[in-house]
Coordinates of N, CA and C in Angstrom, one line a residue:
X248 N 18.8 1.7 -1.9 CA 17.7 0.8 -2.3 C 17.7 -0.4 -1.4
X249 N 16.6 -0.9 -1.1 CA 16.5 -2.2 -0.4 C 16.8 -3.3 -1.4
X250 N 17.0 -4.5 -0.9 CA 17.3 -5.6 -1.9 C 16.1 -5.8 -2.8
X251 N 14.9 -5.7 -2.3 CA 13.8 -5.9 -3.2 C 13.7 -4.8 -4.3
X252 N 14.0 -3.6 -3.9 CA 14.0 -2.5 -4.9 C 15.1 -2.7 -5.9
X253 N 16.3 -3.2 -5.4 CA 17.4 -3.4 -6.4 C 17.0 -4.5 -7.4
X254 N 16.3 -5.6 -6.9 CA 15.9 -6.6 -7.8 C 15.0 -6.1 -8.9
X255 N 14.0 -5.3 -8.5 CA 13.1 -4.7 -9.4 C 13.8 -3.8 -10.4
X256 N 14.6 -2.9 -9.9 CA 15.3 -2.0 -10.8 C 16.2 -2.7 -11.8
X257 N 17.1 -3.6 -11.3 CA 18.0 -4.3 -12.2 C 17.2 -5.2 -13.1
X258 N 16.1 -5.8 -12.7 CA 15.3 -6.6 -13.6 C 14.8 -5.8 -14.7
X259 N 14.2 -4.6 -14.4 CA 13.7 -3.7 -15.5 C 14.8 -3.3 -16.4
X260 N 16.0 -3.0 -15.9 CA 17.1 -2.7 -16.8 C 17.4 -3.8 -17.7
X261 N 17.5 -5.0 -17.2 CA 17.8 -6.2 -18.0 C 16.7 -6.5 -19.0
X262 N 15.4 -6.4 -18.6 CA 14.3 -6.6 -19.5 C 14.3 -5.6 -20.6
X263 N 14.6 -4.4 -20.3 CA 14.5 -3.3 -21.3 C 15.7 -3.4 -22.3
X264 N 16.8 -4.0 -21.9 CA 17.9 -4.1 -22.7 C 17.9 -5.4 -23.5
X265 N 17.6 -6.5 -22.9 CA 17.7 -7.9 -23.5 C 16.3 -8.5 -23.9
X266 N 15.2 -7.9 -23.4 CA 13.9 -8.5 -23.7 C 13.6 -9.4 -22.5
X267 N 12.3 -9.6 -22.3 CA 11.8 -10.3 -21.1 C 12.3 -11.8 -21.1
X268 N 12.1 -12.5 -22.3 CA 12.4 -13.9 -22.4 C 13.9 -14.2 -22.2
X269 N 14.7 -13.3 -22.6 CA 16.2 -13.5 -22.6 C 16.8 -13.4 -21.2
X270 N 16.0 -12.9 -20.2 CA 16.5 -12.6 -18.9 C 16.1 -13.8 -18.0
X271 N 17.1 -14.3 -17.2 CA 16.8 -15.4 -16.3 C 16.9 -14.8 -14.8
X272 N 16.4 -15.5 -13.9 CA 16.5 -15.0 -12.5 C 18.0 -15.1 -12.1
X273 N 18.8 -16.0 -12.7 CA 20.2 -16.0 -12.4 C 20.9 -14.7 -12.9
X274 N 20.5 -14.2 -14.1 CA 21.1 -13.0 -14.6 C 20.7 -11.8 -13.6
X275 N 19.5 -11.8 -13.1 CA 19.1 -10.8 -12.2 C 19.9 -10.9 -10.9
X276 N 20.1 -12.1 -10.4 CA 20.9 -12.3 -9.2 C 22.3 -11.8 -9.4
X277 N 22.9 -12.1 -10.6 CA 24.3 -11.6 -10.9 C 24.3 -10.0 -10.9
X278 N 23.2 -9.4 -11.4 CA 23.2 -8.0 -11.6 C 23.2 -7.3 -10.2
X279 N 22.6 -8.0 -9.2 CA 22.6 -7.4 -7.8 C 23.7 -8.0 -6.9
X280 N 24.6 -8.8 -7.5 CA 25.7 -9.4 -6.8 C 25.1 -10.3 -5.7
X281 N 24.2 -11.2 -6.0 CA 23.6 -12.1 -5.0 C 23.3 -13.4 -5.6
X282 N 22.9 -14.3 -4.8 CA 22.5 -15.7 -5.3 C 21.1 -15.7 -5.7
X283 N 20.7 -16.8 -6.5 CA 19.3 -17.0 -6.9 C 18.4 -17.0 -5.7
X284 N 18.9 -17.6 -4.6 CA 18.1 -17.7 -3.4 C 17.6 -16.4 -2.9
X285 N 18.4 -15.3 -3.0 CA 18.0 -14.0 -2.6 C 16.8 -13.5 -3.4
X286 N 16.8 -13.8 -4.7 CA 15.7 -13.4 -5.6 C 14.4 -14.1 -5.1
X287 N 14.5 -15.4 -4.8 CA 13.3 -16.2 -4.4 C 12.9 -15.9 -3.0
X288 N 13.7 -15.2 -2.2 CA 13.2 -14.8 -0.9 C 12.2 -13.7 -1.0
X289 N 12.3 -12.9 -2.1 CA 11.4 -11.8 -2.3 C 10.3 -12.0 -3.4
X290 N 10.6 -12.9 -4.3 CA 9.7 -13.1 -5.4 C 9.6 -14.6 -5.8
X291 N 8.4 -15.1 -6.1 CA 8.2 -16.5 -6.4 C 8.8 -16.8 -7.8
X292 N 8.8 -15.8 -8.7 CA 9.1 -16.1 -10.1 C 9.5 -14.8 -10.8
X293 N 10.1 -15.0 -12.0 CA 10.4 -13.8 -12.9 C 9.1 -13.1 -13.2
X294 N 8.0 -13.9 -13.4 CA 6.7 -13.2 -13.8 C 6.2 -12.3 -12.7
X295 N 6.4 -12.8 -11.4 CA 6.0 -11.9 -10.3 C 6.9 -10.6 -10.2
X296 N 8.1 -10.7 -10.6 CA 9.0 -9.5 -10.6 C 8.4 -8.6 -11.7
X297 N 8.1 -9.1 -12.9 CA 7.5 -8.3 -13.9 C 6.2 -7.7 -13.5
X298 N 5.3 -8.5 -12.9 CA 4.0 -8.0 -12.5 C 4.2 -6.9 -11.5
X299 N 5.2 -7.0 -10.6 CA 5.4 -5.9 -9.6 C 5.9 -4.6 -10.3
X300 N 6.7 -4.8 -11.3 CA 7.2 -3.6 -12.1 C 6.0 -2.9 -12.8
X301 N 5.1 -3.7 -13.4 CA 3.9 -3.2 -14.0 C 3.1 -2.4 -13.0
X302 N 2.9 -2.9 -11.8 CA 2.2 -2.3 -10.7 C 2.8 -1.0 -10.3
X303 N 4.2 -1.0 -10.2 CA 4.9 0.2 -9.8 C 4.8 1.3 -10.9
X304 N 4.9 0.9 -12.1 CA 4.8 1.9 -13.2 C 3.4 2.5 -13.3
X305 N 2.3 1.6 -13.0 CA 1.0 2.2 -13.0 C 0.9 3.2 -11.8
X306 N 1.4 2.9 -10.7 CA 1.4 3.8 -9.6 C 2.1 5.1 -9.9
X307 N 3.2 5.0 -10.6 CA 3.9 6.3 -11.0 C 3.0 7.1 -11.9
X308 N 2.3 6.5 -12.8 CA 1.4 7.3 -13.7 C 0.3 7.9 -12.9
X309 N -0.3 7.2 -11.9 CA -1.3 7.7 -11.1 C -0.8 8.9 -10.2
X310 N 0.3 8.7 -9.7 CA 0.9 9.8 -8.9 C 1.1 11.0 -9.7
X311 N 1.7 10.9 -10.9 CA 1.9 12.0 -11.8 C 0.5 12.6 -12.2
X312 N -0.4 11.8 -12.4 CA -1.8 12.3 -12.8 C -2.4 13.1 -11.7
X313 N -2.2 12.7 -10.4 CA -2.8 13.3 -9.3 C -2.1 14.5 -8.7
X314 N -0.9 14.8 -9.3 CA -0.1 15.9 -8.8 C -0.8 17.2 -9.0
X315 N -1.6 17.3 -10.1 CA -2.3 18.5 -10.5 C -3.8 18.4 -10.2
X316 N -4.3 19.4 -9.5 CA -5.7 19.5 -9.2 C -6.3 20.4 -10.3
X317 N -7.3 20.0 -10.9 CA -8.0 20.8 -12.0 C -9.1 21.7 -11.4
X318 N -9.1 21.8 -10.0 CA -10.1 22.7 -9.4 C -10.0 24.1 -9.9
X319 N -8.8 24.6 -10.1 CA -8.6 26.0 -10.5 C -7.3 26.2 -11.2
X320 N -7.3 26.1 -12.5 CA -6.1 26.2 -13.2 C -6.4 26.9 -14.6
X321 N -5.4 27.7 -15.0 CA -5.6 28.4 -16.3 C -5.1 27.5 -17.4
X322 N -5.4 27.8 -18.6 CA -4.9 27.1 -19.8 C -3.4 27.3 -19.9
X323 N -3.0 28.5 -19.6 CA -1.5 28.7 -19.6 C -0.8 27.8 -18.6
X324 N -1.4 27.6 -17.4 CA -0.8 26.7 -16.5 C -0.9 25.3 -17.0
X325 N -2.0 25.0 -17.7 CA -2.2 23.7 -18.2 C -1.1 23.4 -19.3
X326 N -0.6 24.4 -20.0 CA 0.4 24.2 -21.0 C 1.7 23.7 -20.2
X327 N 2.0 24.3 -19.1 CA 3.2 23.9 -18.3 C 3.0 22.4 -17.8
X328 N 1.8 22.1 -17.4 CA 1.5 20.7 -17.0 C 1.7 19.8 -18.1
X329 N 1.3 20.1 -19.3 CA 1.6 19.3 -20.5 C 3.1 19.0 -20.7
X330 N 3.9 20.1 -20.6 CA 5.3 19.9 -20.7 C 5.9 19.1 -19.6
X331 N 5.4 19.2 -18.4 CA 5.8 18.4 -17.3 C 5.5 16.9 -17.5
X332 N 4.3 16.6 -18.1 CA 3.9 15.2 -18.4 C 4.9 14.7 -19.5
X333 N 5.2 15.5 -20.4 CA 6.1 15.1 -21.5 C 7.5 14.7 -20.9
X334 N 8.0 15.6 -20.0 CA 9.3 15.3 -19.3 C 9.2 14.0 -18.5
X335 N 8.1 13.7 -17.9 CA 7.9 12.5 -17.2 C 8.0 11.3 -18.1
X336 N 7.3 11.4 -19.3 CA 7.4 10.3 -20.2 C 8.8 10.0 -20.8
X337 N 9.5 11.1 -20.9 CA 10.8 11.0 -21.6 C 12.1 11.0 -20.7
X338 N 11.9 11.3 -19.4 CA 13.0 11.4 -18.5 C 13.0 10.5 -17.2
X339 N 11.8 10.1 -16.8 CA 11.7 9.3 -15.7 C 12.3 7.9 -16.1
X340 N 13.4 7.5 -15.4 CA 14.1 6.4 -15.8 C 13.3 5.1 -15.9
X341 N 12.4 4.9 -14.9 CA 11.6 3.7 -14.8 C 10.6 3.7 -16.0
X342 N 10.0 4.8 -16.3 CA 9.0 4.9 -17.4 C 9.7 4.7 -18.7
X343 N 10.9 5.3 -18.9 CA 11.6 5.1 -20.2 C 12.0 3.7 -20.4
X344 N 12.5 3.0 -19.4 CA 12.9 1.6 -19.5 C 11.7 0.7 -19.7
X345 N 10.6 1.0 -19.0 CA 9.4 0.2 -19.1 C 8.8 0.4 -20.5
X346 N 8.7 1.6 -21.0 CA 8.2 1.8 -22.4 C 9.1 1.1 -23.4
X347 N 10.4 1.2 -23.2 CA 11.3 0.5 -24.2 C 11.1 -1.0 -24.2
X348 N 10.9 -1.6 -23.0 CA 10.6 -3.0 -22.9 C 9.4 -3.4 -23.6
X349 N 8.3 -2.7 -23.3 CA 7.0 -3.0 -23.9 C 7.0 -2.8 -25.4
X350 N 7.7 -1.7 -25.8 CA 7.7 -1.4 -27.2 C 8.3 -2.5 -28.1
X351 N 9.4 -3.1 -27.6 CA 10.1 -4.2 -28.3 C 9.3 -5.5 -28.1
X352 N 8.8 -5.8 -26.9 CA 8.1 -7.0 -26.6 C 6.8 -7.1 -27.3
X353 N 6.1 -6.0 -27.6 CA 4.8 -6.1 -28.2 C 4.7 -6.9 -29.5
X354 N 5.8 -7.0 -30.2 CA 5.8 -7.7 -31.4 C 6.0 -9.2 -31.3
X355 N 6.5 -9.6 -30.1 CA 6.7 -11.0 -29.8 C 5.6 -11.6 -28.9
X356 N 5.0 -10.8 -28.1 CA 4.0 -11.3 -27.1 C 2.8 -10.4 -27.1
X357 N 1.6 -11.0 -27.5 CA 0.4 -10.2 -27.6 C 0.0 -9.5 -26.3
X358 N 0.3 -10.2 -25.1 CA 0.0 -9.7 -23.8 C 0.8 -8.4 -23.6
X359 N 2.1 -8.4 -24.0 CA 2.9 -7.2 -23.8 C 2.4 -6.1 -24.7
X360 N 1.9 -6.5 -25.9 CA 1.4 -5.5 -26.8 C 0.1 -4.8 -26.3
X361 N -0.7 -5.7 -25.6 CA -1.9 -5.1 -25.0 C -1.6 -4.2 -23.8
X362 N -0.6 -4.6 -23.0 CA -0.1 -3.8 -21.9 C 0.4 -2.4 -22.4
X363 N 1.2 -2.5 -23.5 CA 1.8 -1.2 -24.0 C 0.6 -0.3 -24.5
X364 N -0.4 -0.9 -25.2 CA -1.5 -0.1 -25.7 C -2.3 0.5 -24.5
X365 N -2.6 -0.4 -23.5 CA -3.3 0.0 -22.3 C -2.7 1.2 -21.6
X366 N -1.4 1.1 -21.4 CA -0.7 2.1 -20.5 C -0.3 3.3 -21.3
X367 N 0.2 3.2 -22.5 CA 0.8 4.3 -23.2 C -0.2 5.0 -24.3
X368 N -1.3 4.3 -24.5 CA -2.2 4.9 -25.5 C -3.6 5.0 -24.8
X369 N -4.2 3.9 -24.4 CA -5.6 4.0 -24.0 C -5.8 4.7 -22.7
X370 N -4.9 4.5 -21.7 CA -5.0 5.1 -20.4 C -5.0 6.7 -20.5
X371 N -4.0 7.2 -21.1 CA -3.9 8.7 -21.2 C -5.1 9.3 -22.0
X372 N -5.5 8.6 -23.0 CA -6.7 9.1 -23.8 C -7.9 9.0 -23.0
X373 N -8.1 7.9 -22.3 CA -9.4 7.8 -21.5 C -9.4 8.8 -20.4
X374 N -8.3 9.0 -19.7 CA -8.3 10.0 -18.6 C -8.5 11.4 -19.1
X375 N -7.9 11.7 -20.2 CA -8.0 13.1 -20.8 C -9.5 13.3 -21.3
X376 N -10.0 12.2 -21.9 CA -11.4 12.3 -22.4 C -12.4 12.6 -21.3
X377 N -12.2 12.0 -20.1 CA -13.1 12.3 -19.0 C -12.9 13.7 -18.5
X378 N -11.7 14.2 -18.4 CA -11.5 15.6 -18.0 C -12.2 16.6 -19.0
X379 N -11.9 16.3 -20.3 CA -12.5 17.2 -21.4 C -14.0 17.1 -21.4
X380 N -14.6 16.0 -21.1 CA -16.1 15.9 -21.1 C -16.6 16.8 -20.0
X381 N -16.0 16.8 -18.8 CA -16.4 17.7 -17.8 C -16.3 19.2 -18.2
X382 N -15.1 19.5 -18.8 CA -14.9 20.9 -19.2 C -15.9 21.4 -20.2
X383 N -16.2 20.5 -21.2 CA -17.2 20.8 -22.2 C -18.5 21.0 -21.6
X384 N -18.9 20.1 -20.7 CA -20.2 20.3 -20.0 C -20.4 21.5 -19.2
X385 N -19.2 22.0 -18.7 CA -19.3 23.2 -17.8 C -19.1 24.5 -18.7
X386 N -18.8 24.3 -20.0 CA -18.7 25.4 -20.9 C -17.3 26.0 -20.9
X387 N -16.3 25.3 -20.4 CA -14.9 25.8 -20.4 C -14.1 25.4 -21.7
X388 N -14.7 24.6 -22.5 CA -14.2 24.2 -23.8 C -15.3 24.2 -24.8
X389 N -14.9 24.4 -26.1 CA -15.9 24.4 -27.2 C -16.6 23.1 -27.2
X390 N -17.8 23.1 -27.7 CA -18.6 21.8 -27.8 C -17.9 21.0 -28.8
X391 N -17.8 19.7 -28.5 CA -17.2 18.7 -29.5 C -17.0 17.4 -28.8
X392 N -16.5 16.5 -29.5 CA -16.3 15.1 -29.0 C -15.0 15.1 -28.1
X393 N -15.2 14.8 -26.8 CA -14.1 14.9 -25.9 C -13.0 13.9 -26.2
X394 N -13.4 12.7 -26.8 CA -12.4 11.7 -27.1 C -11.5 12.2 -28.3
X395 N -12.1 12.8 -29.3 CA -11.4 13.4 -30.4 C -10.4 14.5 -29.9
X396 N -10.9 15.3 -29.0 CA -10.1 16.4 -28.4 C -8.9 15.7 -27.7
X397 N -9.2 14.6 -26.9 CA -8.1 14.0 -26.2 C -7.0 13.4 -27.1
X398 N -7.5 12.8 -28.2 CA -6.5 12.2 -29.1 C -5.7 13.3 -29.8
X399 N -6.4 14.4 -30.1 CA -5.8 15.5 -30.8 C -4.6 16.1 -29.9
X400 N -4.9 16.2 -28.6 CA -3.9 16.7 -27.7 C -2.8 15.7 -27.4
X401 N -3.1 14.4 -27.2 CA -2.2 13.4 -26.8 C -1.3 12.9 -28.0
X402 N -1.7 13.0 -29.2 CA -1.0 12.4 -30.3 C 0.5 13.0 -30.4
X403 N 0.6 14.3 -30.3 CA 2.0 14.8 -30.4 C 2.9 14.3 -29.2
X404 N 2.3 14.2 -28.0 CA 3.0 13.7 -26.9 C 3.5 12.3 -27.2
X405 N 2.6 11.4 -27.7 CA 3.0 10.1 -28.0 C 4.1 10.0 -29.1
X406 N 3.9 10.8 -30.1 CA 4.9 10.9 -31.2 C 6.3 11.3 -30.7
X407 N 6.3 12.5 -30.0 CA 7.6 13.0 -29.6 C 8.2 12.2 -28.4
X408 N 7.4 11.5 -27.7 CA 8.0 10.7 -26.6 C 8.8 9.5 -27.1
X409 N 8.6 9.2 -28.4 CA 9.4 8.0 -28.9 C 10.6 8.4 -29.6
X410 N 11.0 9.7 -29.6 CA 12.2 10.2 -30.2 C 13.4 9.8 -29.3
X411 N 14.5 9.4 -29.9 CA 15.6 8.9 -29.1 C 16.3 10.1 -28.4
X412 N 16.3 11.3 -28.9 CA 16.9 12.4 -28.3 C 15.9 13.5 -28.1
X413 N 15.8 14.1 -26.9 CA 14.8 15.1 -26.6 C 15.6 16.4 -26.7
X414 N 15.2 17.3 -27.7 CA 15.9 18.5 -27.8 C 15.0 19.7 -27.5
X415 N 15.6 20.9 -27.3 CA 14.7 22.1 -27.1 C 13.8 22.3 -28.3
X416 N 14.2 22.0 -29.4 CA 13.4 22.1 -30.6 C 12.2 21.2 -30.5
X417 N 12.4 20.0 -30.0 CA 11.2 19.1 -29.8 C 10.3 19.6 -28.8
X418 N 10.8 20.1 -27.7 CA 9.9 20.7 -26.6 C 9.2 21.9 -27.2
X419 N 9.8 22.8 -27.9 CA 9.2 23.9 -28.5 C 8.1 23.5 -29.5
X420 N 8.3 22.5 -30.3 CA 7.3 22.0 -31.2 C 6.1 21.5 -30.5
X421 N 6.4 20.7 -29.4 CA 5.3 20.2 -28.6 C 4.5 21.3 -28.0
X422 N 5.1 22.3 -27.5 CA 4.4 23.4 -26.9 C 3.5 24.1 -27.9
X423 N 4.0 24.2 -29.2 CA 3.3 24.8 -30.2 C 2.0 24.0 -30.5
X424 N 2.1 22.7 -30.4 CA 0.9 21.9 -30.6 C -0.1 22.2 -29.5
X425 N 0.4 22.3 -28.2 CA -0.5 22.6 -27.1 C -1.2 23.9 -27.2
X426 N -0.4 24.9 -27.6 CA -0.9 26.3 -27.8 C -2.0 26.3 -28.9
X427 N -1.7 25.6 -30.0 CA -2.7 25.5 -31.1 C -4.0 24.8 -30.7
X428 N -3.8 23.8 -29.9 CA -4.9 23.0 -29.4 C -5.8 24.0 -28.5
X429 N -5.2 24.8 -27.7 CA -5.9 25.8 -26.8 C -6.6 26.8 -27.7
X430 N -5.9 27.3 -28.8 CA -6.6 28.2 -29.7 C -7.8 27.7 -30.3
X431 N -7.7 26.4 -30.7 CA -8.8 25.7 -31.4 C -10.0 25.4 -30.5
X432 N -9.8 25.0 -29.3 CA -10.9 24.5 -28.5 C -11.3 25.4 -27.3
X433 N -10.4 26.4 -27.0 CA -10.7 27.2 -25.8 C -10.9 28.7 -26.1
X434 N -10.1 29.2 -27.0 CA -10.1 30.7 -27.3 C -11.6 31.0 -27.7
X435 N -12.0 32.1 -27.2 CA -13.4 32.6 -27.5 C -14.4 32.2 -26.4
X436 N -14.0 31.3 -25.5 CA -14.8 31.0 -24.3 C -14.6 32.1 -23.3
X437 N -15.6 32.5 -22.6 CA -15.5 33.6 -21.7 C -14.4 33.5 -20.7
X438 N -14.3 32.4 -20.0 CA -13.3 32.2 -19.0 C -12.1 31.4 -19.4
X439 N -10.9 31.7 -19.1 CA -9.8 30.9 -19.4 C -9.3 30.1 -18.1
X440 N -10.2 30.2 -17.1 CA -10.0 29.4 -15.9 C -11.0 28.3 -15.9
X441 N -10.7 27.2 -15.4 CA -11.7 26.2 -15.3 C -11.6 25.4 -14.0
X442 N -12.8 24.9 -13.6 CA -12.8 24.1 -12.3 C -13.6 22.9 -12.5
X443 N -13.2 21.8 -11.8 CA -14.1 20.6 -11.9 C -14.6 20.4 -10.5

């Protein structure tokens, strides 16, 4: 890791463990075995460090979202994609620490609460709603409200991603939700392949 990357990583670790307000730039400097001056060579303030972390986490979400092209995919493959997204939410170290930080801070700071809602609730529902709207319009899903469908599919992901321990039982339960969702909104449609 470069010094800048180390600053960001150690800052996120400290923020997620101690809370944003409890962490000083001096603490961050100690965590990377450097002086405060090193921090200020790369960032103007603790807020800029935090803003950069937010930007990096947004980029991670976008990268994960763009890994899969919906041009030609079956619902069975989509089920694997759903499990992959769940693994991302629960195993990517940056995302886990970031979610932990925002989850705790949302009760102390309305801006953190808004950020948590934007990233972990509104963003996935909005993106999924848009995909489902296209699929419904093309006849690849049963007619219905795409936002309701998006919430229906995302709710178990959100619920299970907040568990402290991820077990095979949890993964199996999640997949059962995904399979039931497919049965409810796709089964009976002529094609189980879809393209956007």
